[in-house]
Coordinates of C-alpha atoms in Angstrom, one line a residue:
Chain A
X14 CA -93.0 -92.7 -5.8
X15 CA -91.3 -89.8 -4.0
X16 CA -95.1 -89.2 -2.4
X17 CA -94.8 -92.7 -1.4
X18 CA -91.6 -92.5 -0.2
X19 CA -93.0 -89.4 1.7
X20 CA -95.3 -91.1 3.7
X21 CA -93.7 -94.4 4.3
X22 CA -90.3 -93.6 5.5
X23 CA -91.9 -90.1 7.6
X24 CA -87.7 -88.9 6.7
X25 CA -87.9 -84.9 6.9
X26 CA -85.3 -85.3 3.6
X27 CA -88.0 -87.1 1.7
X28 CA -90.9 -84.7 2.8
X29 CA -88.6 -81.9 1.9
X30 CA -88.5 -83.4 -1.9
X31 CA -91.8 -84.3 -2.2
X32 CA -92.9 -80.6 -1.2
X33 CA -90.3 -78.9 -3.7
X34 CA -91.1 -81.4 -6.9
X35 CA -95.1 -80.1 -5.8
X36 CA -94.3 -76.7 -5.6
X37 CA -92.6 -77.2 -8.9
X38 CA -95.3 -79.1 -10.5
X39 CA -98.0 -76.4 -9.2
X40 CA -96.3 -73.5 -10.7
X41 CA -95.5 -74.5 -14.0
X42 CA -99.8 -75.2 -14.2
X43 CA -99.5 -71.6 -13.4
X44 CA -96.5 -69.7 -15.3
X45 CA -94.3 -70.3 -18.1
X46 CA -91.4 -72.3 -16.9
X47 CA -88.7 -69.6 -18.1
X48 CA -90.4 -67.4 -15.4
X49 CA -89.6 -69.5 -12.3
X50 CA -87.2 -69.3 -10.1
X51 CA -85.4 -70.9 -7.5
X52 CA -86.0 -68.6 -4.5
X53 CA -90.1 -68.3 -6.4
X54 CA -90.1 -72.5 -6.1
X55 CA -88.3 -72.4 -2.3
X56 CA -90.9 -69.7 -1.2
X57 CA -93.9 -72.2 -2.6
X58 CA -92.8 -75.2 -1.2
X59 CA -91.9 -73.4 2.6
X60 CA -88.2 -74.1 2.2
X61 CA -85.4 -71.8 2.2
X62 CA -83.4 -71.4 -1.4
X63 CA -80.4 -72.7 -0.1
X64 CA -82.1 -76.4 1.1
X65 CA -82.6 -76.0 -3.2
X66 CA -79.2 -75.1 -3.7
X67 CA -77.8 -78.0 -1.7
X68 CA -79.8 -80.6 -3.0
X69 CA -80.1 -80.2 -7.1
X70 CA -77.5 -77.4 -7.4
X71 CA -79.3 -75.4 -9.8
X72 CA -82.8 -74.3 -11.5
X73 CA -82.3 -76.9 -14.1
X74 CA -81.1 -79.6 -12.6
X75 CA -84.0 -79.1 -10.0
X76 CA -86.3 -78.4 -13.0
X77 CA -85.1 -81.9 -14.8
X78 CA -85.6 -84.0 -11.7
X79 CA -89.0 -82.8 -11.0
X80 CA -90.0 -83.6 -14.6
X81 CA -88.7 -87.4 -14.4
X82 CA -90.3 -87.3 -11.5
X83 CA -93.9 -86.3 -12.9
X84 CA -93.3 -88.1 -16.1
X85 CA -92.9 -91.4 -14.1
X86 CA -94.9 -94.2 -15.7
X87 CA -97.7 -96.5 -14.9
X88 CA -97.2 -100.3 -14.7
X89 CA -96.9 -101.6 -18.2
X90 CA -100.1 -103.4 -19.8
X91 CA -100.6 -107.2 -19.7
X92 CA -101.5 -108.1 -22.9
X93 CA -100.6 -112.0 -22.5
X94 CA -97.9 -112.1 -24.4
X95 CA -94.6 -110.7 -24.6
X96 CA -94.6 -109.2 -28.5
X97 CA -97.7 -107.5 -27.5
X98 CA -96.4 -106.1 -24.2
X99 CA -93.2 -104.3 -25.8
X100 CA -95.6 -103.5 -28.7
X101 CA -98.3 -101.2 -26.7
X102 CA -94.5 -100.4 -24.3
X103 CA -92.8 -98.6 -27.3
X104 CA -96.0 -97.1 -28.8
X105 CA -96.5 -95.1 -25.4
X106 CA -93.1 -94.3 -25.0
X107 CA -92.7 -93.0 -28.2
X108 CA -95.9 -90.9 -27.6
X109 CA -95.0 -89.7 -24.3
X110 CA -91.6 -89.0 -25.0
X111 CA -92.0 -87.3 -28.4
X112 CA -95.0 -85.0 -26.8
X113 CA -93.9 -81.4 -25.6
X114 CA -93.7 -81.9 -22.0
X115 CA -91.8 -85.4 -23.0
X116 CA -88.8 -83.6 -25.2
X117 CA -88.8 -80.7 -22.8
X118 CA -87.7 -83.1 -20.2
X119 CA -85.3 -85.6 -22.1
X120 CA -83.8 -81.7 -22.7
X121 CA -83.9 -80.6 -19.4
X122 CA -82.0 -83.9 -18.1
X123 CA -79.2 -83.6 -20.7
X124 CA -78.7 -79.7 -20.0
X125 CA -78.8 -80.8 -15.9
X126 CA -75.4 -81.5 -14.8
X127 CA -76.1 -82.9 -11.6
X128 CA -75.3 -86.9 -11.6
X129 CA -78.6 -87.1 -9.8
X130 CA -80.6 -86.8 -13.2
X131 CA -77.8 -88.5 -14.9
X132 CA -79.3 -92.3 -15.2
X133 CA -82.6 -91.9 -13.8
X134 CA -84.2 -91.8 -17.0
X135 CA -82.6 -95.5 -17.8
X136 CA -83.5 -96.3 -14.8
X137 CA -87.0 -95.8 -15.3
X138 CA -87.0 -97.4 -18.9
X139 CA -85.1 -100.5 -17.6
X140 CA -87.3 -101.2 -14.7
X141 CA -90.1 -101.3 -17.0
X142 CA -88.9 -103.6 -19.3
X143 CA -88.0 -106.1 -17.0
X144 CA -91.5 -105.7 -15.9
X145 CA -92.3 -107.2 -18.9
X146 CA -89.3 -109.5 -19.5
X147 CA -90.6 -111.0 -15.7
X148 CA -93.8 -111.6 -16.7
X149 CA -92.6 -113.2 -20.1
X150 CA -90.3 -115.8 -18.2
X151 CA -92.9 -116.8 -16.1
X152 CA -95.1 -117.4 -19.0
X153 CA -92.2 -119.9 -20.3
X154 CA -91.3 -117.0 -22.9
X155 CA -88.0 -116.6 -24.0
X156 CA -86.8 -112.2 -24.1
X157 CA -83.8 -110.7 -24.9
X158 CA -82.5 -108.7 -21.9
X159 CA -83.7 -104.8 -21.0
X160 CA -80.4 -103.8 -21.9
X161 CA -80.8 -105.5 -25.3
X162 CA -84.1 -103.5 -25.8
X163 CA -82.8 -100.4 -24.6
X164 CA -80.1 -100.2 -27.5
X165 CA -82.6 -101.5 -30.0
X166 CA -85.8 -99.9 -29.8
X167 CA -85.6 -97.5 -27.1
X168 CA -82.1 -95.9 -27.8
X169 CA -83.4 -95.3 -31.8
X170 CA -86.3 -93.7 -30.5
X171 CA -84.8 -90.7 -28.4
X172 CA -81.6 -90.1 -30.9
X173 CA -84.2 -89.8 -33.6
X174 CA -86.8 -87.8 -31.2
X175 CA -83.3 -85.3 -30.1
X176 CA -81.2 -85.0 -33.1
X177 CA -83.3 -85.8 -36.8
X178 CA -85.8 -83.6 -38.1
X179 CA -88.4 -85.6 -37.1
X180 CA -89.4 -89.0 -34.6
X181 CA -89.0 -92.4 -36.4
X182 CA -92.5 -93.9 -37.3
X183 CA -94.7 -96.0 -35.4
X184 CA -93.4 -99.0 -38.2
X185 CA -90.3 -98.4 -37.8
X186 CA -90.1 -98.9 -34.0
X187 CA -92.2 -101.6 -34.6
X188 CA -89.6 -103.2 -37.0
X189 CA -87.1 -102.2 -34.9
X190 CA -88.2 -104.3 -32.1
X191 CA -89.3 -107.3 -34.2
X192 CA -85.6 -107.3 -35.3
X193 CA -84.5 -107.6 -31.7
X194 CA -87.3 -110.3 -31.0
X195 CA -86.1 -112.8 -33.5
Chain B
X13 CA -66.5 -76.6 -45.1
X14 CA -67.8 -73.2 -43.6
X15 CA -65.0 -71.6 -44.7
X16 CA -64.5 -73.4 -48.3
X17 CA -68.4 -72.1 -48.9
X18 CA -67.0 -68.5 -47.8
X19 CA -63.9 -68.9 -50.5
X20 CA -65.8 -70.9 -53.3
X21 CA -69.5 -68.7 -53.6
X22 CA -67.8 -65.7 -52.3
X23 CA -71.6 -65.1 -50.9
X24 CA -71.4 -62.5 -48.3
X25 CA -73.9 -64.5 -46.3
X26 CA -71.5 -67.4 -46.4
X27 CA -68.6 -65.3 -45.1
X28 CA -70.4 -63.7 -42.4
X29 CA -71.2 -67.2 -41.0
X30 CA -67.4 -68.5 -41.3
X31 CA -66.5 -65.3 -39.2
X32 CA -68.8 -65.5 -36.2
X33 CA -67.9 -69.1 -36.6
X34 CA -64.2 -67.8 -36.1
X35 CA -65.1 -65.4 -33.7
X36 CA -67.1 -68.1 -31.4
X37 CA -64.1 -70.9 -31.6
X38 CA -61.5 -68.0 -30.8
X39 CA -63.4 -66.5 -27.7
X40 CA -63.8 -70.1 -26.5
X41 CA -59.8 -70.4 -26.4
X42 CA -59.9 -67.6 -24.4
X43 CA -63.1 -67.9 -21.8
X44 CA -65.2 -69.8 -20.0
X45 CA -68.5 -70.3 -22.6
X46 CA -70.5 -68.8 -19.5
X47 CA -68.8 -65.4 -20.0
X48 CA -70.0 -65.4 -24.3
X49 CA -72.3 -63.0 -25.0
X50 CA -73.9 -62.3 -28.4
X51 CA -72.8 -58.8 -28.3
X52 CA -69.3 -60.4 -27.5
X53 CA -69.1 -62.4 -30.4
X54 CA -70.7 -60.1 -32.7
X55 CA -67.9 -57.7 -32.0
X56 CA -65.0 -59.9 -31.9
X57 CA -66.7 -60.8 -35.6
X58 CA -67.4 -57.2 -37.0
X59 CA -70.7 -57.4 -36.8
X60 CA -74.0 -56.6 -35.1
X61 CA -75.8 -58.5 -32.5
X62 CA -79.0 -58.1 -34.8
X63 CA -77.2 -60.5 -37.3
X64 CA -76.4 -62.8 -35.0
X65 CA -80.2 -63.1 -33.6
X66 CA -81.4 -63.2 -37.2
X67 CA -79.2 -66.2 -38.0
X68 CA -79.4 -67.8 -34.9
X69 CA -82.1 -66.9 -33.0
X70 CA -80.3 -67.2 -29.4
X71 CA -77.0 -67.9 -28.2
X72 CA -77.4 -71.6 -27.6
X73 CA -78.1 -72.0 -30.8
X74 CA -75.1 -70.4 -32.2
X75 CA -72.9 -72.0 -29.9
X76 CA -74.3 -75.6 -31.0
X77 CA -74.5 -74.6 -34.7
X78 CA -70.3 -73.6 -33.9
X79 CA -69.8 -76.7 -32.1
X80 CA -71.1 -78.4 -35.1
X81 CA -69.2 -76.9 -37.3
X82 CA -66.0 -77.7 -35.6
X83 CA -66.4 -81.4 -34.5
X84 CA -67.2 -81.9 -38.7
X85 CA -64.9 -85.3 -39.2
X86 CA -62.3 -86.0 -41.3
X87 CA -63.3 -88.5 -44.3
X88 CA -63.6 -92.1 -42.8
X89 CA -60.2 -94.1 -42.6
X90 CA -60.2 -96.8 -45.4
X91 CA -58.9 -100.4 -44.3
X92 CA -59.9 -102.4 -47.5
X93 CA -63.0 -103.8 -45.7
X94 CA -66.4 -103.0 -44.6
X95 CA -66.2 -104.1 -40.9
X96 CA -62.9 -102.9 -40.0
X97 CA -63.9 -99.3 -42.0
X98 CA -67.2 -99.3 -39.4
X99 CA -64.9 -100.3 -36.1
X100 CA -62.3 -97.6 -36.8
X101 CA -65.5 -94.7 -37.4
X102 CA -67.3 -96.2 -34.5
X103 CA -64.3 -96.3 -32.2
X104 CA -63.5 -92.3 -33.0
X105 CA -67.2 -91.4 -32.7
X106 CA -67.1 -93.0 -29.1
X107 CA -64.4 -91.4 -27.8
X108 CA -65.0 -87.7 -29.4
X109 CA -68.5 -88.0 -28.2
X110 CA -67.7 -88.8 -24.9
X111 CA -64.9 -86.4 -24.5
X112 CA -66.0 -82.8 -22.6
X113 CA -66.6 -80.9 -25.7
X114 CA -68.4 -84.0 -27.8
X115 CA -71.0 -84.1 -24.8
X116 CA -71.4 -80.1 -24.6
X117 CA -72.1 -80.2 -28.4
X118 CA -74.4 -82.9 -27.9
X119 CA -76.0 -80.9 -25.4
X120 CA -75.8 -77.5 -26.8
X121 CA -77.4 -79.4 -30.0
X122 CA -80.6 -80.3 -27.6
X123 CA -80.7 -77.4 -25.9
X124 CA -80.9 -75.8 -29.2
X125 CA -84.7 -74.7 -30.0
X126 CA -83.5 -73.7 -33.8
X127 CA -84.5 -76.3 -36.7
X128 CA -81.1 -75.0 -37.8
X129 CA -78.9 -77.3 -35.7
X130 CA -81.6 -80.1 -35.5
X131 CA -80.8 -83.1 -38.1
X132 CA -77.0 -81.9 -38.5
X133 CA -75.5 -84.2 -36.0
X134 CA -77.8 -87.0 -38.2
X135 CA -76.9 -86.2 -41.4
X136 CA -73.0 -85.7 -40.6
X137 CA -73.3 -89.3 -39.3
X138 CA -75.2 -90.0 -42.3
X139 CA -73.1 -88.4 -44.9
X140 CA -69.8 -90.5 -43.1
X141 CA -71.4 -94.1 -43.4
X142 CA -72.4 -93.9 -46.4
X143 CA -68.8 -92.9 -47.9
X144 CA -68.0 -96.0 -45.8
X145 CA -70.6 -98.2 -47.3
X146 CA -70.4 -97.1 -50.8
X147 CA -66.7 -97.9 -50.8
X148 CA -67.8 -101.5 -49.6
X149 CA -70.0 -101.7 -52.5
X150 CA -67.8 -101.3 -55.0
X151 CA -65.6 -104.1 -53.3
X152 CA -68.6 -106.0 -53.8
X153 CA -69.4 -105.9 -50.5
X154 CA -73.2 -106.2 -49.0
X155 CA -73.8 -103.4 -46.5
X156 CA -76.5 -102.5 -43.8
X157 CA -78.2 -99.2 -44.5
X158 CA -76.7 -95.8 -43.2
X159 CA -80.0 -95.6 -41.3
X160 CA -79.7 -99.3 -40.1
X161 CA -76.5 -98.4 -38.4
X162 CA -77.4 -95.2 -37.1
X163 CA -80.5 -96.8 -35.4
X164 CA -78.3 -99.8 -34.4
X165 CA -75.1 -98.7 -33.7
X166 CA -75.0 -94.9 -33.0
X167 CA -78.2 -94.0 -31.3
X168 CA -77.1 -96.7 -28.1
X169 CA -73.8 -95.1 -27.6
X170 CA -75.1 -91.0 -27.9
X171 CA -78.0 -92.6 -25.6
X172 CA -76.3 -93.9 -23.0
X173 CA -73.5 -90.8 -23.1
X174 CA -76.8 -88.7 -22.4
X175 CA -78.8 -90.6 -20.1
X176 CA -76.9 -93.6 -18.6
X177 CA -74.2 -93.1 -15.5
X178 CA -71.1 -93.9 -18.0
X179 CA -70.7 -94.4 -21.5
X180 CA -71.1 -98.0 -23.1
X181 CA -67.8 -100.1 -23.2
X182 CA -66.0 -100.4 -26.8
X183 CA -66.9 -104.5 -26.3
X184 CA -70.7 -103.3 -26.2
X185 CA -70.0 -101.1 -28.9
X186 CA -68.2 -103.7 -31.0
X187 CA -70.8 -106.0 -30.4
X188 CA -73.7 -104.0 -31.4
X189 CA -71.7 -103.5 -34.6
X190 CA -71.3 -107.1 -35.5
X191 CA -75.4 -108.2 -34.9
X192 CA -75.8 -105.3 -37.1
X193 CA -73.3 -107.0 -39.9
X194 CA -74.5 -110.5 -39.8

């Protein structure tokens, strides 16, 4: 996406962004990520710390952009029907998002305090769903709305992933959303 | 709680935690939280740092296990019925979670690498529905699970506080509450 956005637009601010979430990306393959900095990160991508500074305000605000950023997901599966969509959905994003990288980031964007992160991660979730919901509707399937499946499968998901002692179960997510579906 | 363990097991333990608790709560009155340090607070407390780290691990974790401590409810208001009991609790959790120092200890909470602090938010939540449901039961009244309404009720408001641009609207919250009840 912000490749993308890169290349099409040829805008020296999206260039910029795309070089600095690189930079980030290629140094955590290299280092652990309490061991970069921002001046370390400007000096990679050939900007100065202060074009850093401006834009994401701090290390971890950059930090939690760049991961929602890498962690930004494919097109959803077809499966044919709209059960089975949400059904293979949830089951990645509970895998993704209860992996290492995937709670590191769901961290990193509630310790950022920059409004930029703030929302992106709905974003992303929303814009999937309706995805799905788009393809249901044409199909002649009736959905309930994202917003509907955000606060009943999705929202379940990361309290439980963040705050119990352990992620909900592939059947309860599963039950979760068949709830929601009927 | 902290400090009726202190008084009641007299465990030395126990009152150790209740005054770094103390010391933590105090030194907030006075400072910014960017200016604790563990050395700080383990002097204001009367003891050493090396207790603190024991406990604790880190100084994010102490500060959420504090925060914790502090934002512990009251027992749930009783109005004689199940669905005004849950609108009153759900209508306080909103608004103390998305006050300034409900969101830093939901932060401080994930920012928290300790097990310690991880599944107390839950089971505080926990523990307060079910005083809430089991007083509906012996009005005779059928109840969801504590676990049904944390997955349906609680989990989309902390959500949203942490990941969408604004909290979700008492109306939302209200409705969420009432598919849950029927």
């Amino acid at each position: 996406m912000a490749i993308k956005e890169g290349i099409r637009t040829g805008g020296r601010s999206a260039r910029v962004q795309t070089s600095i979430h690189a930079a980030v990306r290629d140094l955590l393959q290299e280092q652990e990520r309490s061991a970069l900095s921002v001046p370390m990160i400007a000096a990679r991508a050939g900007v100065t710390p202060s074009t850093i500074y401006r834009r994401w305000g701090d290390l971890t605000s950059l930090l939690a952009d760049a991961a929602v950023e890498r962690l930004r997901p494919d097109e959803p599966v077809d499966c044919g029907n709209l059960r089975d969509d949400l059904r293979t959905w949830v089951e990645v994003y509970l895998e993704e998002t209860n992996s290492a990288p995937g709670r590191e980031m769901m961290r990193d964007v509630v310790a950022s305090s920059a409004t930029l992160c703030s929302g992106k991660c709905l974003n992303i979730v929303r814009d999937q769903l309706q995805i799905i919901i788009d393809r249901a509707r044409e199909r002649g399937e009736h959905s309930p709305s994202a917003d509907d499946l955000v606060d009943a499968v999705v929202a379940p998901m990361v309290y439980r992933i963040l705050y119990a002692e352990s992620a909900p179960s592939l059947e309860r997510v599963h039950q979760l959303l068949d709830r929601c579906l009927s």
